[in-house]
């Protein structure tokens, strides 16, 4: 299976806790047929500083701990690392 970028949506917005940039959208990753609407517990990568984040119950984001990153299933962890690398190329 090839990972692919899915649909993008606009969101009310939140702020990255690492770089303080405003995050006002989400893009699905790994399955172009899925929508990009995040739910609490979903993980993401900041498009600006490339930090690994998790959506909270209020759909704000918080930084993932190293322990949480290690506990991600291998496919999700690989997809996040791959996305982080792709973001580096569009700086």
Short mmCIF file of N, CA and C in Angstrom, two decimals:
data_model
loop_
_atom_site.label_atom_id
_atom_site.label_comp_id
_atom_site.label_asym_id
_atom_site.label_seq_id
_atom_site.Cartn_x
_atom_site.Cartn_y
_atom_site.Cartn_z
N UNK A 1 0.83 -1.18 0.00
CA UNK A 1 0.00 0.00 0.00
C UNK A 1 0.88 1.24 0.00
N UNK A 2 0.55 2.22 -0.80
CA UNK A 2 1.28 3.46 -0.85
C UNK A 2 0.54 4.51 -0.04
N UNK A 3 1.26 5.20 0.85
CA UNK A 3 0.65 6.28 1.61
C UNK A 3 0.35 7.42 0.67
N UNK A 4 -0.76 8.10 0.92
CA UNK A 4 -1.13 9.19 0.05
C UNK A 4 -1.85 10.26 0.85
N UNK A 5 -1.83 11.47 0.32
CA UNK A 5 -2.48 12.59 0.95
C UNK A 5 -3.97 12.53 0.63
N UNK A 6 -4.79 12.77 1.63
CA UNK A 6 -6.23 12.74 1.46
C UNK A 6 -6.82 14.15 1.34
N UNK A 7 -8.07 14.26 1.71
CA UNK A 7 -8.77 15.53 1.62
C UNK A 7 -8.28 16.51 2.67
N UNK A 8 -8.40 17.79 2.37
CA UNK A 8 -8.08 18.85 3.32
C UNK A 8 -9.35 19.58 3.72
N UNK A 9 -9.38 20.05 4.96
CA UNK A 9 -10.51 20.83 5.45
C UNK A 9 -10.01 22.04 6.22
N UNK A 10 -10.84 23.05 6.34
CA UNK A 10 -10.57 24.20 7.21
C UNK A 10 -11.16 23.87 8.57
N UNK A 11 -10.47 24.31 9.62
CA UNK A 11 -10.93 24.10 10.99
C UNK A 11 -10.97 25.44 11.70
N UNK A 12 -11.66 25.50 12.83
CA UNK A 12 -11.69 26.76 13.58
C UNK A 12 -10.29 27.25 13.95
N UNK A 13 -9.39 26.35 14.14
CA UNK A 13 -8.00 26.73 14.39
C UNK A 13 -7.57 26.50 15.82
N UNK A 14 -6.31 26.24 15.95
CA UNK A 14 -5.66 26.05 17.23
C UNK A 14 -4.23 26.54 17.06
N UNK A 15 -3.46 26.51 18.09
CA UNK A 15 -2.08 26.99 18.04
C UNK A 15 -1.13 25.86 18.38
N UNK A 16 -0.07 25.71 17.59
CA UNK A 16 0.94 24.71 17.89
C UNK A 16 1.61 25.08 19.22
N UNK A 17 1.69 24.14 20.17
CA UNK A 17 2.31 24.45 21.46
C UNK A 17 3.83 24.59 21.38
N UNK A 18 4.42 24.23 20.26
CA UNK A 18 5.87 24.31 20.11
C UNK A 18 6.29 25.61 19.42
N UNK A 19 5.71 25.90 18.25
CA UNK A 19 6.13 27.06 17.48
C UNK A 19 5.16 28.24 17.56
N UNK A 20 4.00 28.03 18.18
CA UNK A 20 2.97 29.05 18.37
C UNK A 20 2.33 29.54 17.07
N UNK A 21 2.51 28.80 15.99
CA UNK A 21 1.85 29.16 14.73
C UNK A 21 0.40 28.71 14.77
N UNK A 22 -0.44 29.47 14.10
CA UNK A 22 -1.88 29.17 14.02
C UNK A 22 -2.09 28.03 13.04
N UNK A 23 -2.79 26.99 13.47
CA UNK A 23 -3.11 25.84 12.64
C UNK A 23 -4.61 25.89 12.36
N UNK A 24 -4.98 26.09 11.11
CA UNK A 24 -6.39 26.28 10.79
C UNK A 24 -6.92 25.29 9.75
N UNK A 25 -6.21 24.20 9.58
CA UNK A 25 -6.65 23.19 8.62
C UNK A 25 -6.12 21.83 8.99
N UNK A 26 -6.66 20.83 8.33
CA UNK A 26 -6.21 19.45 8.53
C UNK A 26 -6.28 18.74 7.19
N UNK A 27 -5.33 17.86 6.98
CA UNK A 27 -5.30 17.05 5.77
C UNK A 27 -5.20 15.60 6.17
N UNK A 28 -6.08 14.77 5.63
CA UNK A 28 -6.01 13.34 5.90
C UNK A 28 -4.74 12.78 5.29
N UNK A 29 -4.22 11.72 5.88
CA UNK A 29 -3.00 11.10 5.38
C UNK A 29 -3.17 9.60 5.43
N UNK A 30 -2.66 8.92 4.44
CA UNK A 30 -2.62 7.47 4.39
C UNK A 30 -3.80 6.86 3.65
N UNK A 31 -4.91 7.55 3.56
CA UNK A 31 -6.04 6.98 2.83
C UNK A 31 -6.85 8.13 2.23
N UNK A 32 -6.71 8.36 0.96
CA UNK A 32 -7.36 9.49 0.31
C UNK A 32 -8.87 9.40 0.36
N UNK A 33 -9.43 8.24 0.69
CA UNK A 33 -10.88 8.10 0.77
C UNK A 33 -11.43 8.59 2.11
N UNK A 34 -10.58 8.72 3.12
CA UNK A 34 -11.03 9.19 4.43
C UNK A 34 -11.11 10.70 4.43
N UNK A 35 -12.03 11.23 5.24
CA UNK A 35 -12.06 12.68 5.39
C UNK A 35 -10.98 13.10 6.39
N UNK A 36 -10.77 14.38 6.49
CA UNK A 36 -9.68 14.88 7.32
C UNK A 36 -10.17 15.40 8.66
N UNK A 37 -11.41 15.16 9.01
CA UNK A 37 -11.95 15.70 10.26
C UNK A 37 -11.31 14.97 11.44
N UNK A 38 -10.51 15.69 12.23
CA UNK A 38 -9.85 15.03 13.36
C UNK A 38 -10.82 14.77 14.51
N UNK A 39 -10.50 13.76 15.29
CA UNK A 39 -11.23 13.46 16.52
C UNK A 39 -10.21 13.42 17.65
N UNK A 40 -10.67 13.61 18.89
CA UNK A 40 -9.72 13.55 20.01
C UNK A 40 -8.90 12.26 19.97
N UNK A 41 -7.61 12.40 20.19
CA UNK A 41 -6.71 11.26 20.17
C UNK A 41 -6.01 11.06 18.85
N UNK A 42 -6.50 11.69 17.78
CA UNK A 42 -5.79 11.62 16.50
C UNK A 42 -4.44 12.31 16.62
N UNK A 43 -3.48 11.82 15.88
CA UNK A 43 -2.16 12.44 15.88
C UNK A 43 -1.95 13.19 14.58
N UNK A 44 -1.06 14.17 14.64
CA UNK A 44 -0.78 15.00 13.48
C UNK A 44 0.65 15.52 13.56
N UNK A 45 1.06 16.19 12.50
CA UNK A 45 2.38 16.81 12.45
C UNK A 45 2.17 18.29 12.14
N UNK A 46 2.78 19.18 12.91
CA UNK A 46 2.68 20.61 12.64
C UNK A 46 3.33 20.90 11.28
N UNK A 47 2.61 21.59 10.42
CA UNK A 47 3.12 21.91 9.08
C UNK A 47 4.26 22.92 9.13
N UNK A 48 4.43 23.61 10.24
CA UNK A 48 5.45 24.65 10.34
C UNK A 48 6.73 24.16 11.01
N UNK A 49 6.61 23.56 12.19
CA UNK A 49 7.82 23.13 12.92
C UNK A 49 8.01 21.62 12.89
N UNK A 50 7.03 20.89 12.35
CA UNK A 50 7.09 19.44 12.18
C UNK A 50 7.07 18.65 13.49
N UNK A 51 6.55 19.26 14.55
CA UNK A 51 6.40 18.55 15.83
C UNK A 51 5.27 17.55 15.74
N UNK A 52 5.39 16.46 16.49
CA UNK A 52 4.35 15.45 16.57
C UNK A 52 3.34 15.90 17.63
N UNK A 53 2.07 16.00 17.22
CA UNK A 53 1.02 16.53 18.08
C UNK A 53 -0.15 15.55 18.18
N UNK A 54 -0.99 15.76 19.21
CA UNK A 54 -2.21 14.97 19.37
C UNK A 54 -3.37 15.93 19.60
N UNK A 55 -4.51 15.62 18.97
CA UNK A 55 -5.72 16.41 19.20
C UNK A 55 -6.30 16.06 20.56
N UNK A 56 -6.66 17.10 21.32
CA UNK A 56 -7.25 16.93 22.65
C UNK A 56 -8.77 16.81 22.54
N UNK A 57 -9.44 16.68 23.66
CA UNK A 57 -10.91 16.58 23.69
C UNK A 57 -11.58 17.81 23.11
N UNK A 58 -10.89 18.97 23.17
CA UNK A 58 -11.45 20.21 22.63
C UNK A 58 -10.91 20.52 21.23
N UNK A 59 -10.20 19.56 20.65
CA UNK A 59 -9.56 19.68 19.33
C UNK A 59 -8.48 20.74 19.27
N UNK A 60 -7.96 21.11 20.45
CA UNK A 60 -6.69 21.82 20.48
C UNK A 60 -5.64 20.74 20.24
N UNK A 61 -4.38 21.13 20.16
CA UNK A 61 -3.32 20.12 20.02
C UNK A 61 -2.32 20.27 21.14
N UNK A 62 -1.70 19.16 21.47
CA UNK A 62 -0.63 19.15 22.47
C UNK A 62 0.51 18.31 21.93
N UNK A 63 1.70 18.57 22.44
CA UNK A 63 2.88 17.84 22.02
C UNK A 63 2.81 16.40 22.51
N UNK A 64 3.11 15.46 21.62
CA UNK A 64 3.21 14.06 22.03
C UNK A 64 4.49 13.86 22.84
N UNK A 65 4.41 13.04 23.87
CA UNK A 65 5.61 12.69 24.63
C UNK A 65 6.39 11.63 23.86
N UNK A 66 7.64 11.46 24.21
CA UNK A 66 8.45 10.40 23.59
C UNK A 66 7.82 9.04 23.85
N UNK A 67 7.27 8.85 25.04
CA UNK A 67 6.61 7.58 25.37
C UNK A 67 5.40 7.34 24.47
N UNK A 68 4.60 8.39 24.23
CA UNK A 68 3.44 8.25 23.36
C UNK A 68 3.84 7.95 21.92
N UNK A 69 4.91 8.57 21.47
CA UNK A 69 5.39 8.29 20.11
C UNK A 69 5.82 6.83 20.02
N UNK A 70 6.53 6.34 21.03
CA UNK A 70 6.99 4.95 21.04
C UNK A 70 5.81 3.98 21.08
N UNK A 71 4.69 4.39 21.67
CA UNK A 71 3.52 3.51 21.80
C UNK A 71 2.64 3.50 20.55
N UNK A 72 2.88 4.41 19.60
CA UNK A 72 2.10 4.41 18.36
C UNK A 72 2.36 3.10 17.61
N UNK A 73 1.35 2.62 16.89
CA UNK A 73 1.61 1.43 16.10
C UNK A 73 2.64 1.79 15.02
N UNK A 74 3.36 0.79 14.58
CA UNK A 74 4.49 1.01 13.66
C UNK A 74 4.07 1.74 12.40
N UNK A 75 2.90 1.41 11.84
CA UNK A 75 2.45 2.05 10.61
C UNK A 75 2.21 3.55 10.82
N UNK A 76 1.54 3.90 11.92
CA UNK A 76 1.27 5.31 12.20
C UNK A 76 2.56 6.07 12.44
N UNK A 77 3.46 5.49 13.23
CA UNK A 77 4.74 6.15 13.51
C UNK A 77 5.52 6.36 12.21
N UNK A 78 5.55 5.36 11.35
CA UNK A 78 6.24 5.48 10.06
C UNK A 78 5.60 6.58 9.20
N UNK A 79 4.27 6.61 9.16
CA UNK A 79 3.57 7.61 8.36
C UNK A 79 3.87 9.02 8.86
N UNK A 80 3.94 9.20 10.18
CA UNK A 80 4.24 10.52 10.73
C UNK A 80 5.68 10.94 10.40
N UNK A 81 6.60 10.01 10.50
CA UNK A 81 8.00 10.32 10.16
C UNK A 81 8.11 10.65 8.68
N UNK A 82 7.42 9.89 7.83
CA UNK A 82 7.43 10.16 6.40
C UNK A 82 6.83 11.54 6.09
N UNK A 83 5.72 11.86 6.74
CA UNK A 83 5.10 13.16 6.54
C UNK A 83 6.03 14.28 6.99
N UNK A 84 6.70 14.09 8.12
CA UNK A 84 7.66 15.09 8.61
C UNK A 84 8.75 15.33 7.56
N UNK A 85 9.24 14.26 6.95
CA UNK A 85 10.27 14.39 5.92
C UNK A 85 9.73 15.10 4.68
N UNK A 86 8.49 14.80 4.29
CA UNK A 86 7.89 15.49 3.14
C UNK A 86 7.73 16.98 3.42
N UNK A 87 7.38 17.34 4.65
CA UNK A 87 7.23 18.75 5.01
C UNK A 87 8.57 19.50 4.93
N UNK A 88 9.67 18.80 5.22
CA UNK A 88 10.99 19.43 5.11
C UNK A 88 11.28 19.91 3.69
N UNK A 89 10.75 19.19 2.72
CA UNK A 89 11.06 19.51 1.32
C UNK A 89 10.29 20.74 0.80
N UNK A 90 9.28 21.19 1.54
CA UNK A 90 8.50 22.34 1.06
C UNK A 90 8.72 23.59 1.88
N UNK A 91 9.78 23.63 2.66
CA UNK A 91 10.09 24.81 3.47
C UNK A 91 10.32 26.01 2.59
#
